[in-house]
């Protein structure tokens, strides 16, 4: 039986009728037409589907849309504002933090949450934070560079 | 991968949740953070007809002092335990173990109660819960009952929690800093292939050792504890004791590790965990 799920996605109310078994990632991609969030392994491992749920990074393939009813979700589409990239997006651009790009939305959302909790992470802390995000192209070092770039950028802006 | 169809209910109180469980019986499953249940539903290893989401039940997520124990609400996430200043000061085994679970996203959603009731033989919490000799409080329609960690795990994916009951609180003792959790993890999932939690009680000259990942259910390495009782924990004593960490246990044998490898790993990790815990004493 279908049920109405109401989630505030990137500040916009999204109200759609779905089955309780609908995963959050499919709600975002199929109902909201926000396809920046990727479906990767579907087994809670790869992190390509990472979004912010009430400000916390979660794997949207492992959450039912009904569990998010009444909550706030931020996806990669919600980061850039006024035509300007978010500092983490800028870091990935400037430091070549991607090749094929498939893992990138999830990597970026994870990095955004990391820098909120820990504005000056060490390279080791960044590695630990992105353990749940797999990249098969970069070998990770440019991703860590990108997140370090973003940390510096955010600190500069705050000054 | 989409779960089989089910009805979704989100009760507002624990009593209401228990009443719903009684009504729907064994066809219902309790949904906490969903990081054990949703994956097995997606694989269709579990196909409950009714899912009862207890995330709206008030006061199941907390860490607080209660007499000489620390009480942890069953819905407390792995991250909230990892970040708890109270636990870092009073029960550091839990704050050392928490960041070793899964990954950051999983720790944001997964709950200690959900993990314990799911009773995956490779989950991390059971090792610590056993080593700490925790008390687990279970709510049912006839009130609440408390069981010891050693009585909690029945078998693979099976605990003493009945189909119309809900685990609501975990109570752990305060400890000194002489504790450690050392695991060999499955590379992709982070699940324990052999995880060993150790609590060294310097005053009473005892150790307790909880093991997960190795057997169908987590266990206390009683043989290790017994030979170390009253001993000075020097290198020889630790080496000798760690050598019997798999005694009386039938190790699991699967694609991740053979039984012989698991038996080896538990000895190595018992030695390492004891060494680390002693060094912190």
GROMACS .gro file of C-alpha atoms in nm:
model
  440
    1UNK     CA    1   0.000   0.000   0.000
    2UNK     CA    2   0.137   0.340  -0.096
    3UNK     CA    3   0.194   0.613   0.154
    4UNK     CA    4   0.271   0.983   0.121
    5UNK     CA    5   0.626   1.077   0.215
    6UNK     CA    6   0.719   1.439   0.269
    7UNK     CA    7   1.090   1.522   0.275
    8UNK     CA    8   1.253   1.864   0.256
    9UNK     CA    9   1.521   1.809  -0.007
   10UNK     CA   10   1.771   2.091  -0.056
   11UNK     CA   11   1.525   2.327   0.109
   12UNK     CA   12   1.235   2.231  -0.116
   13UNK     CA   13   0.938   2.030   0.006
   14UNK     CA   14   0.912   1.703  -0.187
   15UNK     CA   15   0.584   1.519  -0.136
   16UNK     CA   16   0.542   1.191  -0.321
   17UNK     CA   17   0.336   0.877  -0.289
   18UNK     CA   18   0.563   0.572  -0.256
   19UNK     CA   19   0.559   0.216  -0.128
   20UNK     CA   20   0.715   0.176   0.218
   21UNK     CA   21   0.988  -0.039   0.061
   22UNK     CA   22   1.109   0.249  -0.158
   23UNK     CA   23   1.468   0.333  -0.072
   24UNK     CA   24   1.561   0.695  -0.013
   25UNK     CA   25   1.802   0.690  -0.309
   26UNK     CA   26   1.517   0.595  -0.544
   27UNK     CA   27   1.290   0.858  -0.390
   28UNK     CA   28   1.558   1.118  -0.467
   29UNK     CA   29   1.639   0.994  -0.816
   30UNK     CA   30   1.301   0.877  -0.944
   31UNK     CA   31   1.048   1.094  -0.758
   32UNK     CA   32   1.251   1.414  -0.711
   33UNK     CA   33   1.446   1.370  -1.037
   34UNK     CA   34   1.768   1.452  -0.854
   35UNK     CA   35   2.006   1.210  -1.022
   36UNK     CA   36   2.327   1.352  -0.877
   37UNK     CA   37   2.304   1.095  -0.599
   38UNK     CA   38   2.433   0.772  -0.750
   39UNK     CA   39   2.339   0.409  -0.705
   40UNK     CA   40   2.658   0.208  -0.673
   41UNK     CA   41   2.694  -0.121  -0.490
   42UNK     CA   42   2.348  -0.120  -0.329
   43UNK     CA   43   2.499  -0.305  -0.032
   44UNK     CA   44   2.593  -0.018   0.205
   45UNK     CA   45   2.959  -0.041   0.113
   46UNK     CA   46   3.057   0.195  -0.172
   47UNK     CA   47   2.913   0.526  -0.052
   48UNK     CA   48   2.816   0.659  -0.399
   49UNK     CA   49   2.464   0.723  -0.263
   50UNK     CA   50   2.580   0.931   0.036
   51UNK     CA   51   2.354   1.227   0.121
   52UNK     CA   52   2.309   1.439   0.432
   53UNK     CA   53   2.010   1.333   0.642
   54UNK     CA   54   1.944   1.589   0.916
   55UNK     CA   55   2.302   1.705   0.853
   56UNK     CA   56   2.458   1.361   0.893
   57UNK     CA   57   2.613   1.164   0.608
   58UNK     CA   58   2.414   0.848   0.539
   59UNK     CA   59   2.395   0.589   0.264
   60UNK     CA   60   2.062   0.656   0.097
   61UNK     CA   61   2.049   0.298  -0.038
   62UNK     CA   62   2.021   0.176   0.322
   63UNK     CA   63   1.743   0.406   0.432
   64UNK     CA   64   1.376   0.370   0.349
   65UNK     CA   65   1.216   0.689   0.220
   66UNK     CA   66   0.947   0.648   0.490
   67UNK     CA   67   1.220   0.667   0.757
   68UNK     CA   68   1.306   1.013   0.627
   69UNK     CA   69   0.944   1.134   0.627
   70UNK     CA   70   0.934   1.479   0.786
   71UNK     CA   71   1.311   1.526   0.771
   72UNK     CA   72   1.567   1.737   0.588
   73UNK     CA   73   1.790   1.585   0.322
   74UNK     CA   74   2.071   1.755   0.133
   75UNK     CA   75   2.205   1.611  -0.191
   76UNK     CA   76   2.495   1.717  -0.412
   77UNK     CA   77   2.252   1.943  -0.603
   78UNK     CA   78   2.196   2.143  -0.285
   79UNK     CA   79   2.557   2.245  -0.222
   80UNK     CA   80   2.635   2.516  -0.476
   81UNK     CA   81   2.465   2.850  -0.423
   82UNK     CA   82   2.448   3.172  -0.626
   83UNK     CA   83   2.636   3.009  -0.912
   84UNK     CA   84   2.933   2.937  -0.685
   85UNK     CA   85   3.068   2.596  -0.603
   86UNK     CA   86   3.079   2.480  -0.242
   87UNK     CA   87   3.442   2.483  -0.114
   88UNK     CA   88   3.450   2.101  -0.122
   89UNK     CA   89   3.331   2.098  -0.485
   90UNK     CA   90   3.591   2.361  -0.565
   91UNK     CA   91   3.858   2.149  -0.398
   92UNK     CA   92   3.768   1.846  -0.612
   93UNK     CA   93   3.788   2.071  -0.920
   94UNK     CA   94   4.117   2.236  -0.827
   95UNK     CA   95   4.296   1.928  -0.695
   96UNK     CA   96   4.171   1.677  -0.954
   97UNK     CA   97   3.978   1.479  -0.694
   98UNK     CA   98   3.799   1.274  -0.957
   99UNK     CA   99   3.843   1.086  -1.281
  100UNK     CA  100   3.526   0.904  -1.387
  101UNK     CA  101   3.322   1.095  -1.130
  102UNK     CA  102   3.094   0.815  -1.022
  103UNK     CA  103   3.194   0.823  -0.654
  104UNK     CA  104   3.227   1.202  -0.647
  105UNK     CA  105   2.881   1.312  -0.522
  106UNK     CA  106   2.906   1.068  -0.231
  107UNK     CA  107   3.268   1.160  -0.159
  108UNK     CA  108   3.179   1.529  -0.153
  109UNK     CA  109   2.879   1.485   0.077
  110UNK     CA  110   3.092   1.280   0.316
  111UNK     CA  111   3.365   1.545   0.308
  112UNK     CA  112   3.112   1.821   0.380
  113UNK     CA  113   3.002   1.644   0.698
  114UNK     CA  114   3.362   1.569   0.799
  115UNK     CA  115   3.461   1.936   0.777
  116UNK     CA  116   3.157   2.038   0.979
  117UNK     CA  117   3.262   1.807   1.263
  118UNK     CA  118   3.635   1.850   1.222
  119UNK     CA  119   3.735   2.171   1.038
  120UNK     CA  120   4.109   2.090   1.040
  121UNK     CA  121   4.141   1.716   0.978
  122UNK     CA  122   4.478   1.547   0.929
  123UNK     CA  123   4.528   1.336   0.617
  124UNK     CA  124   4.483   1.030   0.837
  125UNK     CA  125   4.155   1.161   0.974
  126UNK     CA  126   4.035   1.230   0.619
  127UNK     CA  127   4.122   0.872   0.518
  128UNK     CA  128   3.929   0.738   0.816
  129UNK     CA  129   3.629   0.960   0.733
  130UNK     CA  130   3.607   0.838   0.371
  131UNK     CA  131   3.650   0.468   0.453
  132UNK     CA  132   3.288   0.420   0.349
  133UNK     CA  133   3.340   0.577   0.006
  134UNK     CA  134   3.511   0.369  -0.258
  135UNK     CA  135   3.693   0.522  -0.557
  136UNK     CA  136   3.830   0.294  -0.827
  137UNK     CA  137   4.014   0.567  -1.024
  138UNK     CA  138   4.216   0.811  -0.820
  139UNK     CA  139   4.397   0.605  -0.561
  140UNK     CA  140   4.248   0.850  -0.309
  141UNK     CA  141   4.545   1.081  -0.268
  142UNK     CA  142   4.397   1.355  -0.488
  143UNK     CA  143   4.068   1.319  -0.304
  144UNK     CA  144   4.247   1.380   0.025
  145UNK     CA  145   4.425   1.678  -0.136
  146UNK     CA  146   4.085   1.812  -0.245
  147UNK     CA  147   3.939   1.783   0.106
  148UNK     CA  148   4.247   1.953   0.255
  149UNK     CA  149   4.202   2.232   0.000
  150UNK     CA  150   3.839   2.270   0.106
  151UNK     CA  151   3.932   2.282   0.475
  152UNK     CA  152   4.177   2.566   0.407
  153UNK     CA  153   3.924   2.747   0.188
  154UNK     CA  154   3.649   2.727   0.451
  155UNK     CA  155   3.892   2.853   0.719
  156UNK     CA  156   3.990   3.148   0.495
  157UNK     CA  157   3.629   3.243   0.430
  158UNK     CA  158   3.555   3.235   0.804
  159UNK     CA  159   3.842   3.475   0.881
  160UNK     CA  160   1.786  -0.445  -0.470
  161UNK     CA  161   1.446  -0.365  -0.325
  162UNK     CA  162   1.294  -0.531  -0.018
  163UNK     CA  163   0.978  -0.739  -0.047
  164UNK     CA  164   0.661  -0.538   0.023
  165UNK     CA  165   0.566  -0.474   0.386
  166UNK     CA  166   0.342  -0.255   0.599
  167UNK     CA  167   0.523   0.025   0.780
  168UNK     CA  168   0.424   0.143   1.127
  169UNK     CA  169   0.586   0.413   1.336
  170UNK     CA  170   0.455   0.400   1.695
  171UNK     CA  171   0.516   0.696   1.928
  172UNK     CA  172   0.564   0.504   2.253
  173UNK     CA  173   0.736   0.186   2.367
  174UNK     CA  174   0.404   0.044   2.496
  175UNK     CA  175   0.245   0.103   2.159
  176UNK     CA  176   0.540  -0.064   1.984
  177UNK     CA  177   0.513  -0.370   2.210
  178UNK     CA  178   0.136  -0.388   2.155
  179UNK     CA  179   0.194  -0.382   1.778
  180UNK     CA  180   0.454  -0.659   1.810
  181UNK     CA  181   0.207  -0.872   2.005
  182UNK     CA  182  -0.057  -0.809   1.740
  183UNK     CA  183   0.164  -0.893   1.442
  184UNK     CA  184   0.369  -1.171   1.604
  185UNK     CA  185   0.667  -1.325   1.433
  186UNK     CA  186   0.573  -1.163   1.099
  187UNK     CA  187   0.684  -0.826   1.234
  188UNK     CA  188   1.033  -0.683   1.271
  189UNK     CA  189   1.152  -0.389   1.477
  190UNK     CA  190   1.338  -0.123   1.278
  191UNK     CA  191   1.590   0.082   1.475
  192UNK     CA  192   1.857   0.256   1.263
  193UNK     CA  193   1.798   0.001   0.989
  194UNK     CA  194   2.162  -0.077   0.920
  195UNK     CA  195   2.130  -0.446   0.994
  196UNK     CA  196   1.766  -0.503   0.901
  197UNK     CA  197   1.739  -0.302   0.576
  198UNK     CA  198   2.040  -0.480   0.416
  199UNK     CA  199   1.898  -0.827   0.491
  200UNK     CA  200   1.556  -0.714   0.367
  201UNK     CA  201   1.713  -0.593   0.042
  202UNK     CA  202   1.876  -0.933   0.002
  203UNK     CA  203   1.534  -1.080   0.089
  204UNK     CA  204   1.694  -1.289   0.361
  205UNK     CA  205   1.431  -1.123   0.578
  206UNK     CA  206   1.079  -1.058   0.446
  207UNK     CA  207   0.878  -0.925   0.738
  208UNK     CA  208   0.511  -0.849   0.665
  209UNK     CA  209   0.520  -0.558   0.907
  210UNK     CA  210   0.805  -0.324   0.995
  211UNK     CA  211   0.773  -0.135   1.323
  212UNK     CA  212   0.998   0.170   1.320
  213UNK     CA  213   1.084   0.272   1.677
  214UNK     CA  214   1.271   0.590   1.579
  215UNK     CA  215   0.984   0.809   1.702
  216UNK     CA  216   0.974   0.643   2.045
  217UNK     CA  217   1.100   0.902   2.292
  218UNK     CA  218   1.392   0.848   2.527
  219UNK     CA  219   1.565   0.549   2.372
  220UNK     CA  220   1.877   0.743   2.272
  221UNK     CA  221   2.095   0.856   2.562
  222UNK     CA  222   2.415   0.796   2.757
  223UNK     CA  223   2.383   0.873   3.129
  224UNK     CA  224   2.513   0.781   3.469
  225UNK     CA  225   2.287   0.553   3.667
  226UNK     CA  226   2.421   0.462   4.010
  227UNK     CA  227   2.763   0.307   3.958
  228UNK     CA  228   2.681   0.209   3.596
  229UNK     CA  229   2.650   0.392   3.267
  230UNK     CA  230   2.315   0.344   3.095
  231UNK     CA  231   2.297   0.358   2.717
  232UNK     CA  232   1.965   0.377   2.534
  233UNK     CA  233   1.921   0.104   2.274
  234UNK     CA  234   1.865   0.360   1.995
  235UNK     CA  235   2.195   0.537   2.062
  236UNK     CA  236   2.394   0.543   1.739
  237UNK     CA  237   2.749   0.414   1.709
  238UNK     CA  238   2.857   0.773   1.640
  239UNK     CA  239   2.689   0.909   1.952
  240UNK     CA  240   2.879   0.651   2.157
  241UNK     CA  241   3.205   0.730   1.975
  242UNK     CA  242   3.156   1.102   2.052
  243UNK     CA  243   3.035   1.066   2.413
  244UNK     CA  244   3.265   1.249   2.658
  245UNK     CA  245   3.105   1.059   2.947
  246UNK     CA  246   3.188   0.719   2.795
  247UNK     CA  247   3.537   0.830   2.695
  248UNK     CA  248   3.604   0.904   3.062
  249UNK     CA  249   3.417   0.618   3.225
  250UNK     CA  250   3.405   0.327   2.981
  251UNK     CA  251   3.676   0.386   2.718
  252UNK     CA  252   3.640   0.039   2.565
  253UNK     CA  253   3.318   0.155   2.399
  254UNK     CA  254   3.466   0.476   2.257
  255UNK     CA  255   3.765   0.281   2.126
  256UNK     CA  256   3.544   0.020   1.959
  257UNK     CA  257   3.276   0.248   1.810
  258UNK     CA  258   3.493   0.415   1.541
  259UNK     CA  259   3.600   0.069   1.422
  260UNK     CA  260   3.243  -0.022   1.322
  261UNK     CA  261   3.159  -0.016   0.949
  262UNK     CA  262   3.223   0.337   0.825
  263UNK     CA  263   3.122   0.693   0.912
  264UNK     CA  264   2.785   0.676   0.735
  265UNK     CA  265   2.695   0.346   0.900
  266UNK     CA  266   2.795   0.483   1.242
  267UNK     CA  267   2.564   0.782   1.191
  268UNK     CA  268   2.260   0.557   1.154
  269UNK     CA  269   2.334   0.218   1.309
  270UNK     CA  270   2.238   0.173   1.675
  271UNK     CA  271   2.392  -0.033   1.953
  272UNK     CA  272   2.059  -0.196   2.037
  273UNK     CA  273   1.980  -0.280   1.677
  274UNK     CA  274   2.320  -0.435   1.629
  275UNK     CA  275   2.298  -0.643   1.948
  276UNK     CA  276   1.950  -0.780   1.876
  277UNK     CA  277   2.044  -0.858   1.514
  278UNK     CA  278   2.328  -1.068   1.661
  279UNK     CA  279   2.535  -1.091   1.348
  280UNK     CA  280   2.825  -1.318   1.451
  281UNK     CA  281   3.068  -1.065   1.296
  282UNK     CA  282   2.930  -0.755   1.471
  283UNK     CA  283   3.170  -0.561   1.696
  284UNK     CA  284   2.960  -0.463   2.000
  285UNK     CA  285   2.913  -0.817   2.136
  286UNK     CA  286   3.286  -0.847   2.214
  287UNK     CA  287   3.276  -0.535   2.434
  288UNK     CA  288   2.938  -0.611   2.589
  289UNK     CA  289   3.069  -0.954   2.694
  290UNK     CA  290   3.405  -0.828   2.821
  291UNK     CA  291   3.227  -0.560   3.025
  292UNK     CA  292   2.972  -0.810   3.161
  293UNK     CA  293   2.698  -0.563   3.066
  294UNK     CA  294   2.333  -0.585   3.167
  295UNK     CA  295   2.073  -0.566   2.893
  296UNK     CA  296   1.722  -0.449   2.974
  297UNK     CA  297   1.440  -0.589   2.766
  298UNK     CA  298   1.086  -0.451   2.763
  299UNK     CA  299   0.777  -0.664   2.703
  300UNK     CA  300   0.406  -0.650   2.780
  301UNK     CA  301   0.471  -0.790   3.130
  302UNK     CA  302   0.723  -0.520   3.214
  303UNK     CA  303   1.099  -0.521   3.197
  304UNK     CA  304   1.362  -0.785   3.260
  305UNK     CA  305   1.740  -0.759   3.270
  306UNK     CA  306   1.978  -1.027   3.140
  307UNK     CA  307   2.355  -1.054   3.158
  308UNK     CA  308   2.553  -1.027   2.835
  309UNK     CA  309   2.670  -1.387   2.876
  310UNK     CA  310   2.305  -1.503   2.864
  311UNK     CA  311   2.197  -1.270   2.584
  312UNK     CA  312   2.335  -1.438   2.272
  313UNK     CA  313   2.170  -1.770   2.188
  314UNK     CA  314   2.317  -1.849   1.848
  315UNK     CA  315   2.380  -1.705   1.506
  316UNK     CA  316   2.141  -1.407   1.460
  317UNK     CA  317   1.953  -1.517   1.770
  318UNK     CA  318   1.922  -1.364   2.116
  319UNK     CA  319   1.696  -1.410   2.418
  320UNK     CA  320   1.482  -1.116   2.299
  321UNK     CA  321   1.144  -1.264   2.209
  322UNK     CA  322   0.937  -1.159   1.908
  323UNK     CA  323   0.714  -0.931   2.117
  324UNK     CA  324   0.997  -0.775   2.318
  325UNK     CA  325   1.228  -0.478   2.259
  326UNK     CA  326   1.579  -0.428   2.394
  327UNK     CA  327   1.566  -0.083   2.551
  328UNK     CA  328   1.885  -0.026   2.751
  329UNK     CA  329   2.243  -0.147   2.790
  330UNK     CA  330   2.417  -0.088   3.124
  331UNK     CA  331   2.795  -0.107   3.147
  332UNK     CA  332   3.026  -0.069   3.446
  333UNK     CA  333   3.284   0.207   3.466
  334UNK     CA  334   3.638   0.082   3.407
  335UNK     CA  335   3.996   0.199   3.427
  336UNK     CA  336   4.183   0.280   3.105
  337UNK     CA  337   4.335  -0.069   3.087
  338UNK     CA  338   4.103  -0.190   2.809
  339UNK     CA  339   4.146  -0.260   2.438
  340UNK     CA  340   3.962  -0.376   2.128
  341UNK     CA  341   4.165  -0.527   1.847
  342UNK     CA  342   4.009  -0.670   1.534
  343UNK     CA  343   4.096  -0.814   1.200
  344UNK     CA  344   3.827  -0.678   0.970
  345UNK     CA  345   3.676  -0.791   0.643
  346UNK     CA  346   3.822  -0.532   0.406
  347UNK     CA  347   3.507  -0.410   0.232
  348UNK     CA  348   3.242  -0.425   0.501
  349UNK     CA  349   3.457  -0.370   0.809
  350UNK     CA  350   3.285  -0.663   0.982
  351UNK     CA  351   3.501  -0.854   1.232
  352UNK     CA  352   3.669  -1.173   1.119
  353UNK     CA  353   3.825  -1.189   1.466
  354UNK     CA  354   3.757  -0.910   1.716
  355UNK     CA  355   3.881  -0.928   2.074
  356UNK     CA  356   3.781  -0.693   2.356
  357UNK     CA  357   3.979  -0.702   2.678
  358UNK     CA  358   3.919  -0.545   3.018
  359UNK     CA  359   4.209  -0.573   3.265
  360UNK     CA  360   4.111  -0.521   3.629
  361UNK     CA  361   4.444  -0.441   3.793
  362UNK     CA  362   4.301  -0.416   4.144
  363UNK     CA  363   4.142  -0.761   4.143
  364UNK     CA  364   4.407  -0.915   3.916
  365UNK     CA  365   4.148  -1.044   3.670
  366UNK     CA  366   4.094  -1.001   3.299
  367UNK     CA  367   3.783  -1.050   3.090
  368UNK     CA  368   3.798  -1.128   2.721
  369UNK     CA  369   3.510  -1.102   2.474
  370UNK     CA  370   3.545  -1.247   2.124
  371UNK     CA  371   3.338  -1.179   1.814
  372UNK     CA  372   3.354  -1.287   1.451
  373UNK     CA  373   3.516  -1.620   1.528
  374UNK     CA  374   3.225  -1.848   1.618
  375UNK     CA  375   2.852  -1.868   1.543
  376UNK     CA  376   2.796  -1.665   1.856
  377UNK     CA  377   3.025  -1.427   2.042
  378UNK     CA  378   3.189  -1.574   2.349
  379UNK     CA  379   3.391  -1.505   2.663
  380UNK     CA  380   3.737  -1.665   2.636
  381UNK     CA  381   3.701  -1.824   2.980
  382UNK     CA  382   4.013  -2.039   2.947
  383UNK     CA  383   4.224  -1.728   2.890
  384UNK     CA  384   4.061  -1.550   3.182
  385UNK     CA  385   4.114  -1.848   3.408
  386UNK     CA  386   4.488  -1.893   3.348
  387UNK     CA  387   4.550  -1.520   3.394
  388UNK     CA  388   4.356  -1.488   3.721
  389UNK     CA  389   4.590  -1.354   3.991
  390UNK     CA  390   4.891  -1.359   3.754
  391UNK     CA  391   5.136  -1.084   3.676
  392UNK     CA  392   5.053  -0.994   3.316
  393UNK     CA  393   5.401  -1.016   3.169
  394UNK     CA  394   5.485  -1.119   2.816
  395UNK     CA  395   5.514  -1.492   2.890
  396UNK     CA  396   5.185  -1.509   3.076
  397UNK     CA  397   5.004  -1.320   2.797
  398UNK     CA  398   5.158  -1.536   2.521
  399UNK     CA  399   5.063  -1.856   2.699
  400UNK     CA  400   4.707  -1.739   2.770
  401UNK     CA  401   4.642  -1.605   2.420
  402UNK     CA  402   4.734  -1.947   2.282
  403UNK     CA  403   4.412  -2.092   2.424
  404UNK     CA  404   4.175  -1.818   2.305
  405UNK     CA  405   3.998  -2.058   2.069
  406UNK     CA  406   3.980  -2.345   2.318
  407UNK     CA  407   3.646  -2.523   2.316
  408UNK     CA  408   3.524  -2.313   2.024
  409UNK     CA  409   3.421  -2.427   1.679
  410UNK     CA  410   3.542  -2.144   1.450
  411UNK     CA  411   3.333  -2.039   1.152
  412UNK     CA  412   3.460  -2.139   0.810
  413UNK     CA  413   3.350  -1.923   0.514
  414UNK     CA  414   3.472  -1.728   0.211
  415UNK     CA  415   3.628  -1.463   0.434
  416UNK     CA  416   3.847  -1.694   0.644
  417UNK     CA  417   3.895  -2.064   0.708
  418UNK     CA  418   3.833  -2.207   1.055
  419UNK     CA  419   4.207  -2.254   1.106
  420UNK     CA  420   4.280  -1.893   1.009
  421UNK     CA  421   4.013  -1.764   1.247
  422UNK     CA  422   4.154  -1.979   1.528
  423UNK     CA  423   4.495  -1.826   1.455
  424UNK     CA  424   4.366  -1.469   1.435
  425UNK     CA  425   4.184  -1.488   1.766
  426UNK     CA  426   4.505  -1.593   1.939
  427UNK     CA  427   4.704  -1.310   1.779
  428UNK     CA  428   4.439  -1.050   1.857
  429UNK     CA  429   4.393  -1.174   2.214
  430UNK     CA  430   4.767  -1.132   2.269
  431UNK     CA  431   4.766  -0.786   2.110
  432UNK     CA  432   4.459  -0.669   2.299
  433UNK     CA  433   4.604  -0.789   2.631
  434UNK     CA  434   4.936  -0.618   2.558
  435UNK     CA  435   4.766  -0.289   2.467
  436UNK     CA  436   4.532  -0.301   2.769
  437UNK     CA  437   4.820  -0.375   3.008
  438UNK     CA  438   5.027  -0.093   2.857
  439UNK     CA  439   4.742   0.148   2.937
  440UNK     CA  440   4.707   0.031   3.299
   0.00000   0.00000   0.00000
